[in-house]
Short mmCIF file of C-alpha atoms and ligand atoms in Angstrom, two decimals:
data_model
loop_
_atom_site.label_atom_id
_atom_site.label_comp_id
_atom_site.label_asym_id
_atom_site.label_seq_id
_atom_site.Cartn_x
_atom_site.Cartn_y
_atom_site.Cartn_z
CA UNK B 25 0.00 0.00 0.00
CA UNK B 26 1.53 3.84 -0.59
CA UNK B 27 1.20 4.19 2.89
CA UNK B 28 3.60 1.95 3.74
CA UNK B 29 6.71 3.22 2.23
CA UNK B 30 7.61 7.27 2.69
CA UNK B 31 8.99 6.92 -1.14
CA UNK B 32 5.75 6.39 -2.41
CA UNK B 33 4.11 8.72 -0.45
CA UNK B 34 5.62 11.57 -1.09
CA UNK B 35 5.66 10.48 -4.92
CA UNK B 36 1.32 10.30 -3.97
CA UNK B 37 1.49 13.96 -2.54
CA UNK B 38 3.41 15.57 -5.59
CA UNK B 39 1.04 13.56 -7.96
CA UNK B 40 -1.84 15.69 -6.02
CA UNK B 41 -0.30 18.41 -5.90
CA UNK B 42 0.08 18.28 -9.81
CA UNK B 43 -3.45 17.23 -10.44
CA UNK B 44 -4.62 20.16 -7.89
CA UNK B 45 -2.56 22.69 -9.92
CA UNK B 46 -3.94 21.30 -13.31
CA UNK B 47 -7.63 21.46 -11.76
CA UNK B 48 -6.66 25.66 -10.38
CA UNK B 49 -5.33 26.50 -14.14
CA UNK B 50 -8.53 25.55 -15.41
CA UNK B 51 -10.31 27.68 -12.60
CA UNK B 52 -8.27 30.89 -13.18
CA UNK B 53 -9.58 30.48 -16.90
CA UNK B 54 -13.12 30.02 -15.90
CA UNK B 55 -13.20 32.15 -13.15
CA UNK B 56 -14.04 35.39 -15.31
CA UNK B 57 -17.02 33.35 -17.16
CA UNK B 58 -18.92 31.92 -14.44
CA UNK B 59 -19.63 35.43 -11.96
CA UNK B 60 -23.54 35.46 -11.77
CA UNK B 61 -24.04 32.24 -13.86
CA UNK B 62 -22.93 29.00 -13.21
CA UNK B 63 -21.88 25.89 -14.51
CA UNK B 64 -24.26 22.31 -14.60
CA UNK B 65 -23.32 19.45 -16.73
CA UNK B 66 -21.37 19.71 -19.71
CA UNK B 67 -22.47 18.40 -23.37
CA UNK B 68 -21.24 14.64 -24.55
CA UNK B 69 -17.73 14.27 -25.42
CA UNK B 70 -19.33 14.64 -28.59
CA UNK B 71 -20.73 17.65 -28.18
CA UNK B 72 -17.36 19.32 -26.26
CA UNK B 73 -17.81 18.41 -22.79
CA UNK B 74 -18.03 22.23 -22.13
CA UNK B 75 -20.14 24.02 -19.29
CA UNK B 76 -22.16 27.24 -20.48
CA UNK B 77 -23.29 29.58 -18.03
CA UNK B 78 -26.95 28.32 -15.83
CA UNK B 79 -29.20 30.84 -14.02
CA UNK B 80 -29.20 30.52 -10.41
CA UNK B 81 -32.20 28.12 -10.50
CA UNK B 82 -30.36 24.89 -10.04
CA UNK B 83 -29.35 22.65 -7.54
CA UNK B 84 -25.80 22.42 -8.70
CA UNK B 85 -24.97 26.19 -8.44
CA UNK B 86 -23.09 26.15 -5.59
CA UNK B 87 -20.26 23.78 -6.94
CA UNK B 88 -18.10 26.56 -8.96
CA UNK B 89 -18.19 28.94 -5.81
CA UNK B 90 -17.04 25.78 -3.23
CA UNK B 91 -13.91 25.14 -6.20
CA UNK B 92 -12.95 28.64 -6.23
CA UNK B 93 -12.88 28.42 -2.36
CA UNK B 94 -10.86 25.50 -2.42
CA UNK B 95 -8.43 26.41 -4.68
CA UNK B 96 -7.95 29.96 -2.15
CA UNK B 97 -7.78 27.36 0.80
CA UNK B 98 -5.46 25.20 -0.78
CA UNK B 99 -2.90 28.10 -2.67
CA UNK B 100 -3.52 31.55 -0.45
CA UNK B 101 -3.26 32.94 -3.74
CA UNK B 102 -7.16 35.73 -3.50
CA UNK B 103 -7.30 35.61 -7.07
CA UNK B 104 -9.48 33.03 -6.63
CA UNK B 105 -11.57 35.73 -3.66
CA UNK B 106 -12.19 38.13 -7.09
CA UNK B 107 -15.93 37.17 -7.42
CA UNK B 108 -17.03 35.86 -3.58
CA UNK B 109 -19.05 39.53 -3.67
CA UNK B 110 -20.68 38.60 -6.76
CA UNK B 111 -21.47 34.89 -6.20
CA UNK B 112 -23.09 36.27 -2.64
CA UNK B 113 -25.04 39.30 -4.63
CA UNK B 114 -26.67 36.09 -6.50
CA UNK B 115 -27.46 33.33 -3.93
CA UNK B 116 -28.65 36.15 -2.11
CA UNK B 117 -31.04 37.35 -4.55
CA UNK B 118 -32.36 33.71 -4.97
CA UNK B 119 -32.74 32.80 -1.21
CA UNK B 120 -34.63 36.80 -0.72
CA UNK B 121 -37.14 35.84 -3.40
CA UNK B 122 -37.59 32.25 -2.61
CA UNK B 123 -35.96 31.21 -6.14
CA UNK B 124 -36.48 27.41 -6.92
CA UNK B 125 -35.76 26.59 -3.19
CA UNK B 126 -36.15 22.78 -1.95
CA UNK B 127 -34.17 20.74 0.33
CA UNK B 128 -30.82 21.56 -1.81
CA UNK B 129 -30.52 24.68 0.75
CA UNK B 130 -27.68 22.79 2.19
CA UNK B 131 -25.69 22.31 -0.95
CA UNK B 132 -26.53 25.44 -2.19
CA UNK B 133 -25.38 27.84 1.18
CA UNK B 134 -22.88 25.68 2.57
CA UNK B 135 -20.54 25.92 -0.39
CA UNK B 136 -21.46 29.75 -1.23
CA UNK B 137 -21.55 31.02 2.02
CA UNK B 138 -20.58 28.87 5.05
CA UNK B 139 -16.65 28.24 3.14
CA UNK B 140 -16.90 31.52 2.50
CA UNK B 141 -17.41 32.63 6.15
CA UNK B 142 -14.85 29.93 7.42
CA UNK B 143 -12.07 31.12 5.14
CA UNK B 144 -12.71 34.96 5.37
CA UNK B 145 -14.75 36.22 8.32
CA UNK B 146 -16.72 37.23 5.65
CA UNK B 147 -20.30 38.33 8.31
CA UNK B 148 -22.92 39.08 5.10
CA UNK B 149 -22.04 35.15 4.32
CA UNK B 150 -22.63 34.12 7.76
CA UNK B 151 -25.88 35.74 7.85
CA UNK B 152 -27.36 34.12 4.72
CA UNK B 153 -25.83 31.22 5.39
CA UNK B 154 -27.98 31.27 8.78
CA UNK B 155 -31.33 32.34 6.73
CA UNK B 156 -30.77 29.09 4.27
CA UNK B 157 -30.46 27.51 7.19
CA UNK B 158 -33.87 28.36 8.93
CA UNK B 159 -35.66 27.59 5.65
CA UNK B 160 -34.42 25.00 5.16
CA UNK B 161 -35.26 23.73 8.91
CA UNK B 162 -39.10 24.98 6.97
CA UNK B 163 -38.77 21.34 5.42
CA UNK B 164 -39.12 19.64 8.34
CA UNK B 165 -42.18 16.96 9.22
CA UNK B 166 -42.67 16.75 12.80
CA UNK B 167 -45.29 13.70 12.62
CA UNK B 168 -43.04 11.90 9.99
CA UNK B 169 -38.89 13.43 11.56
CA UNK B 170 -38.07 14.53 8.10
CA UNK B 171 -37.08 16.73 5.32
CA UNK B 172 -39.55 17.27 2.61
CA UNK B 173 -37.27 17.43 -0.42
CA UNK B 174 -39.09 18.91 -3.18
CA UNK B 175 -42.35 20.58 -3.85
CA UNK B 176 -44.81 23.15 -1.67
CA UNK B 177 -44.01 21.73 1.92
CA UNK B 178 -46.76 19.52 3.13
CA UNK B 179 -48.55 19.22 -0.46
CA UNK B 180 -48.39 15.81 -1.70
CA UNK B 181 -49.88 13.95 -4.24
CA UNK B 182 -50.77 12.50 -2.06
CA UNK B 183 -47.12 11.79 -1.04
CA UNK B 184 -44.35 13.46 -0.51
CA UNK B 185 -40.60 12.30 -0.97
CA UNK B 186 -37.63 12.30 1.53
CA UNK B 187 -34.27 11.35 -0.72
CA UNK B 188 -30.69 10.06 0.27
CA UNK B 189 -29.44 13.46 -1.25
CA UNK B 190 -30.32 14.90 1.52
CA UNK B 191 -27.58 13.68 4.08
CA UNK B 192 -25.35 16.26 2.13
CA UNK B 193 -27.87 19.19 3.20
CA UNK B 194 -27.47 18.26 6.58
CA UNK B 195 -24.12 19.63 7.46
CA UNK B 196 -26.51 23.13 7.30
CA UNK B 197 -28.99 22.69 9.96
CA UNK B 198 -25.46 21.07 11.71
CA UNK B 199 -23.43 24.57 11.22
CA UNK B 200 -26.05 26.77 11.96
CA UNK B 201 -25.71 25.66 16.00
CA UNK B 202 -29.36 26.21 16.27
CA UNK B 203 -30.36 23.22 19.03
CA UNK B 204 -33.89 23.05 17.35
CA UNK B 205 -31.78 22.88 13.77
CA UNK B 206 -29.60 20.39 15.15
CA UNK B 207 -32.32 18.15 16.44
CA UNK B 208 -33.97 18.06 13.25
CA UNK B 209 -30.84 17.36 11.55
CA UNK B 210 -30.42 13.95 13.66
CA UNK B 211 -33.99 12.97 13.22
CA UNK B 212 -34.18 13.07 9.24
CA UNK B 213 -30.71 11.09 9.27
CA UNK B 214 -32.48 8.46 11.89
CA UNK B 215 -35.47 8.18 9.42
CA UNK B 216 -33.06 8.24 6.33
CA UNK B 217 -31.78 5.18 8.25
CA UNK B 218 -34.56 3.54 9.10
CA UNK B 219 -36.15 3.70 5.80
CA UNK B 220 -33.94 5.11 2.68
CA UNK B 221 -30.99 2.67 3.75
CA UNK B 222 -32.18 -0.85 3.30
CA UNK B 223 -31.31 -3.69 5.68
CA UNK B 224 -28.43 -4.97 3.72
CA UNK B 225 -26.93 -1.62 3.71
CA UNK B 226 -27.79 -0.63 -0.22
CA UNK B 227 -30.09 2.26 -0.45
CA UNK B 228 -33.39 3.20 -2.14
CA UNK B 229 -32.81 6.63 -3.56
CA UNK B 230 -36.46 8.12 -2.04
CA UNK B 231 -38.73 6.76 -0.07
CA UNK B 232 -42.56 7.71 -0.06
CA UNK B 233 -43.96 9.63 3.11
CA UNK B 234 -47.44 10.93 3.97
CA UNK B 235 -47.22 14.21 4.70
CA UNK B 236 -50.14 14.48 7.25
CA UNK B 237 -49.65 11.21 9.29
CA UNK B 238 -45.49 11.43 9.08
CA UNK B 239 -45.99 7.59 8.21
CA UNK B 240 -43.66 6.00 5.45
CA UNK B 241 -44.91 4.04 2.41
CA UNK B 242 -42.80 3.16 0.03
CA UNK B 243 -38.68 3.06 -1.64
CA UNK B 244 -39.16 4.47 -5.33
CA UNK B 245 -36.29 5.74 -7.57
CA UNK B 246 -35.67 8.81 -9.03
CA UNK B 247 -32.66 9.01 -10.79
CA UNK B 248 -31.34 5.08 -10.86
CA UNK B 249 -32.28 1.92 -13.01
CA UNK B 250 -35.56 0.59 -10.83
CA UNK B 251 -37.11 0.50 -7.45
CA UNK B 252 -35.11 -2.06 -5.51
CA UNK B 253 -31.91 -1.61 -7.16
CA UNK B 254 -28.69 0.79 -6.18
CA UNK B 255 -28.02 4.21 -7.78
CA UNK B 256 -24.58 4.67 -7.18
CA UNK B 257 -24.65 8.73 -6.37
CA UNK B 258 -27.71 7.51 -3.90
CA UNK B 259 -25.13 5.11 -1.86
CA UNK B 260 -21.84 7.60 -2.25
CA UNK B 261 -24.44 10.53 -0.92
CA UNK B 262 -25.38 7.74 1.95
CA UNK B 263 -21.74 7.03 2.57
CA UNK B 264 -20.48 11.19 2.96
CA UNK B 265 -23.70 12.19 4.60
CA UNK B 266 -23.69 9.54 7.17
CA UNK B 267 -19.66 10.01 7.95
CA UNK B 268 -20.28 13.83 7.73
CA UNK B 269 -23.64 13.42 10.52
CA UNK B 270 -21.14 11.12 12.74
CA UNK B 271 -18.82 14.23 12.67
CA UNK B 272 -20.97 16.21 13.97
CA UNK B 273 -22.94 14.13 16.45
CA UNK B 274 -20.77 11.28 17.57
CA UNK B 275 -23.85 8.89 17.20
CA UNK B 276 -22.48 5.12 16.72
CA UNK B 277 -25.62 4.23 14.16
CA UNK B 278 -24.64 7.06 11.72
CA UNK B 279 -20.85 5.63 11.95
CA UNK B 280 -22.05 2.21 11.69
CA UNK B 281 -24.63 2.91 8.45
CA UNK B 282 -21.71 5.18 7.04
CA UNK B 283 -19.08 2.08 7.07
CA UNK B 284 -21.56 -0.82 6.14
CA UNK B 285 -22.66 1.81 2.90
CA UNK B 286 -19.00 1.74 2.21
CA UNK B 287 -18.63 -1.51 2.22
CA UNK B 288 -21.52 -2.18 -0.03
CA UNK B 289 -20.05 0.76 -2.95
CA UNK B 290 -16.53 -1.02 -2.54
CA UNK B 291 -18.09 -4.50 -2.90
CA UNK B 292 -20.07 -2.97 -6.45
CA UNK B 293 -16.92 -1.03 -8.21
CA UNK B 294 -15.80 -2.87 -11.15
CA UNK B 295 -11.83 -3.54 -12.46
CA UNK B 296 -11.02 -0.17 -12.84
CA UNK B 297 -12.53 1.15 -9.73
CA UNK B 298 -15.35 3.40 -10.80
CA UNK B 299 -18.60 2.84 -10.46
CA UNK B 300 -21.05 2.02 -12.98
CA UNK B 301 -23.88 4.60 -12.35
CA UNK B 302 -26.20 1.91 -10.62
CA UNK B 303 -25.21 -1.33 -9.50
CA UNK B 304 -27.19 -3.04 -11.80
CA UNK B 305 -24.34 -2.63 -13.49
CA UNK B 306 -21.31 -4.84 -13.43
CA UNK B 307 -18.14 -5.33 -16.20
CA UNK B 308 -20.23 -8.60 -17.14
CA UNK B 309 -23.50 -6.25 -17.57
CA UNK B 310 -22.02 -2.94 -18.87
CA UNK B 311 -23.21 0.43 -18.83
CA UNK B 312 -22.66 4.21 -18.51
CA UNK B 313 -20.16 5.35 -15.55
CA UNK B 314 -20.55 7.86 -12.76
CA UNK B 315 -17.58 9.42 -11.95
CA UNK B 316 -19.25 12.05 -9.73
CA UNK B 317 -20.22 8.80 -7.52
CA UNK B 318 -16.71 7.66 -7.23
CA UNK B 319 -15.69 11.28 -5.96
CA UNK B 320 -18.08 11.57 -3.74
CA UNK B 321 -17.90 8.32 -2.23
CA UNK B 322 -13.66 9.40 -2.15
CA UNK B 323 -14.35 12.35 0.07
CA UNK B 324 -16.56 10.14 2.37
CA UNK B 325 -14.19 7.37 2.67
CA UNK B 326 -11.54 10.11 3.56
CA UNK B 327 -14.33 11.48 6.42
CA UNK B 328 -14.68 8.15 7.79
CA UNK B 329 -10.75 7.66 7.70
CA UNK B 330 -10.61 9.50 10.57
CA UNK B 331 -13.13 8.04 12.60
CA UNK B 332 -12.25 4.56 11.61
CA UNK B 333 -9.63 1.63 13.25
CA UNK B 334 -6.40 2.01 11.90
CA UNK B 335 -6.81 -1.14 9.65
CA UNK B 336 -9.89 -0.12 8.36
CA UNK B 337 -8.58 3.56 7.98
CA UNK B 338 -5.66 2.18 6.02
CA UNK B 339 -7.92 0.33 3.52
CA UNK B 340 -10.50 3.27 3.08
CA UNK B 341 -6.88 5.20 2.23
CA UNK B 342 -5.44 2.41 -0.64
CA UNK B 343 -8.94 2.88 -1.57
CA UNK B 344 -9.20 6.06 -2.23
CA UNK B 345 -5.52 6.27 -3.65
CA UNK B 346 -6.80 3.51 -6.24
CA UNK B 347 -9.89 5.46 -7.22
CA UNK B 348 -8.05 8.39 -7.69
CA UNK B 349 -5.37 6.93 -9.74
CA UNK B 350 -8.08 5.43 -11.89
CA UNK B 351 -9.98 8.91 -12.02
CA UNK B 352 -7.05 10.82 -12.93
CA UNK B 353 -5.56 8.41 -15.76
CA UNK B 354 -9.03 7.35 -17.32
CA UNK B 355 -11.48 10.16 -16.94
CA UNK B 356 -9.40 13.65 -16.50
CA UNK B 357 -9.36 15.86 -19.51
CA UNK B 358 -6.51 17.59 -19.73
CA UNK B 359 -7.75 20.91 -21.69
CA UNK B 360 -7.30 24.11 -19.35
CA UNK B 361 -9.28 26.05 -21.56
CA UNK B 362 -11.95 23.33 -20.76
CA UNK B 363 -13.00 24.10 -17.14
CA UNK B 364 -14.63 20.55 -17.17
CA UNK B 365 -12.60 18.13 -14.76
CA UNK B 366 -14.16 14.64 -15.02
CA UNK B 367 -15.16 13.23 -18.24
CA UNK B 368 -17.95 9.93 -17.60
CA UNK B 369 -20.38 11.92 -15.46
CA UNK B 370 -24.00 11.31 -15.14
CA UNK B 371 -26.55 13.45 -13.94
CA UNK B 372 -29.76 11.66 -14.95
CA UNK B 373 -29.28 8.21 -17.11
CA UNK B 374 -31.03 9.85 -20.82
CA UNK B 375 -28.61 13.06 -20.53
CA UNK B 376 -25.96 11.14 -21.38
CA UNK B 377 -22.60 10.74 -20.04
CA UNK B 378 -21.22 14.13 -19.91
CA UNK B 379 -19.19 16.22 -16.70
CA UNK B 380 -20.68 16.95 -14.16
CA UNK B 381 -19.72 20.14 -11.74
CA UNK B 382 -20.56 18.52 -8.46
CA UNK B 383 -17.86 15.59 -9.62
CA UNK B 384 -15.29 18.15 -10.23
CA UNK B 385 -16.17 19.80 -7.09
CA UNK B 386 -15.78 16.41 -5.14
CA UNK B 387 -12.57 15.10 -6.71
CA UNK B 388 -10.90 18.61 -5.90
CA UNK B 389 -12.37 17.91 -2.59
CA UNK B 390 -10.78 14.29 -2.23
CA UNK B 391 -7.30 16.04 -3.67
CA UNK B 392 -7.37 18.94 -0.76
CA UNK B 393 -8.27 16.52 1.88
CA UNK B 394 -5.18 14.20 0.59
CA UNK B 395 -2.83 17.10 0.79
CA UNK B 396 -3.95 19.10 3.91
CA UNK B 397 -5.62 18.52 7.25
CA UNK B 398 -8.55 20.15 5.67
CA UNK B 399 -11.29 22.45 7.53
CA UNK B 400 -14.71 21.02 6.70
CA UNK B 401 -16.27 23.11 4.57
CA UNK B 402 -19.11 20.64 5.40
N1 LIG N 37 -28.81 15.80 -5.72
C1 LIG N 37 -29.15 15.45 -7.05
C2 LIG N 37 -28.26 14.44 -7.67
O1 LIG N 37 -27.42 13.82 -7.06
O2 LIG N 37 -28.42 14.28 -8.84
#
């Protein structure tokens, strides 16, 4: 294992450092194109892989912002501080008029504003990180101890949906140090556990609730291959969310649902490491990769490093380091001009395979935490 031998290690931490320095040329480019607008999913490598500019209406917004602030954290250099003002004039505007708001709060203000606030002091960020914060603690289901994800809360038809997705928007209601926010924080992840994680330890991506009796119904799918089978950014979300919620709480079931979820991903990646994009899926059974699910699942296997025995730590490391490796020589494209990281992406299954900004995000993520003792932005 690289661990093992101070040779390869230090060859491990120059590779990172190179890939993190390839990832930051491609930011300084993009960083003048992407102010009030921000990047999604790229076309297919046939059409260019190449982000254009999204309204602030998407879940996914927050991604270019949390790079930007990575790339300050990890060089010093405040070139990557020139639009923080801007990026906060527009999450602003959307969280003042209610813009397209759902349980993707967390994503949306912890990467915008709470990284902002830890790196900087910066107070306006704070603030509206706090607001996001108490909407999104709006979500919450007393009778049922959840998280409405999307729609008018309490309006379902007649259901509503709670979704793995939302162990990333967590971290939030965590942050805010509300005791009502954090409450409601380890409630949802209880029920996410109880119903959205299934006994073996794969996950349904949503699950069904009733909105006036709190009582669940049903798993469903949303964006993976059926019902009862895995959708790989459903069990990497699982696997970071759960670690992150352990972080924060210290609760032994969220440590215990985060490792068994790991074991199930690592049991499901195929030869070259990286997951088919539901595990369906297998190098006998073909299909479309996820590469954002492999860098997710990397940054949660790096969470759960640290609260891990040292042999399991140490395999959750060569892990990662083999994941990476895999990323970086199969699926990196090596264009600055192209601000696209990860090629083999998948947001849903008939877009195509295409980049994906929250798998850049996440792989810059894994390659900070490998190089730094790293300050959640989380
Ligand atoms: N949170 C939406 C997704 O993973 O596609």
């Amino acid at each position: 294992m690289p661990q093992a031998n101070p040779d390869a290690c230090l060859q491990d931490t120059r590779l990172y450092a190179l890939m993190s320095a390839e990832i930051e040329e491609k930011l300084r480019r993009a960083l003048p194109l992407f102010t009030d607008h921000f990047p999604h999913i790229t076309g297919t490598a046939q059409q260019g892989l190449t982000y254009q500019p999204e309204e602030n209406t998407l879940w996914t917004t927050s991604f270019f912002p949390g790079m930007a602030y990575l790339a300050y954290d990890r060089t010093g250099d405040e070139a990557f501080l020139a639009h923080a003002e801007d990026y906060l004039a527009s999450f602003r505007h959307r969280l003042t008029h209610r813009l397209h708001i759902s349980h993707d709060l967390g994503f949306l203000y912890t990467l915008s504003s709470v990284a902002l606030y830890k790196l900087t002091g910066n107070e306006d960020a704070k603030a509206l990180a706090q607001q996001a914060a108490d909407m999104l603690a709006e979500r919450y289901n007393e009778k049922g101890r959840f998280i409405q994800a999307w729609g008018e809360v309490g309006v379902g038809d007649p259901y509503v949906k709670i979704i793995v997705d939302t162990m990333l928007n967590l971290p939030l209601l965590f942050w805010s140090a509300n005791p009502r926010h954090h409450e409601m924080a380890v409630a949802h992840a209880n029920t996410c556990a109880d119903y959205l994680v299934r006994a073996d330890y794969s996950s349904f991506h949503t699950y069904l609730m009733d909105p006036a009796t709190g009582k669940a119904v049903e798993g469903r799918t949303h964006q993976g291959f059926h019902d009862d089978t895995t959708w790989a950014r459903g069990q990497a979300w699982v696997v970071y969310g759960f670690a992150l919620a352990y972080a924060y709480t210290k609760e032994p079931r969220f440590l215990e649902v985060a490792q068994k979820s790991a074991a199930v991903f690592l049991q499901n990646l195929p030869a070259d490491h990286v997951p088919y994009w539901d595990f369906t899926f297998t190098d006998a059974v073909p299909d479309v990769r996820d590469t954002s699910a492999a860098s997710i699942f990397t940054c949660g296997l790096l969470e759960l490093e640290k609260w891990s025995t040292p042999a399991l730590a140490e395999s959750y490391q060569h892990a990662v380091w083999q994941m990476v490796r895999s990323l970086y020589d199969h699926y990196f494209l090596h264009d600055p001009d192209r601000l696209c990281v990860l090629t083999d992406g998948i947001y849903h299954r008939n877009t195509g395979s295409t980049g994906t900004i929250w798998g850049d995000y996440f792989f810059y993520e894994t390659l900070v935490r490998l190089q730094k003792s790293w300050n959640l932005f989380w």
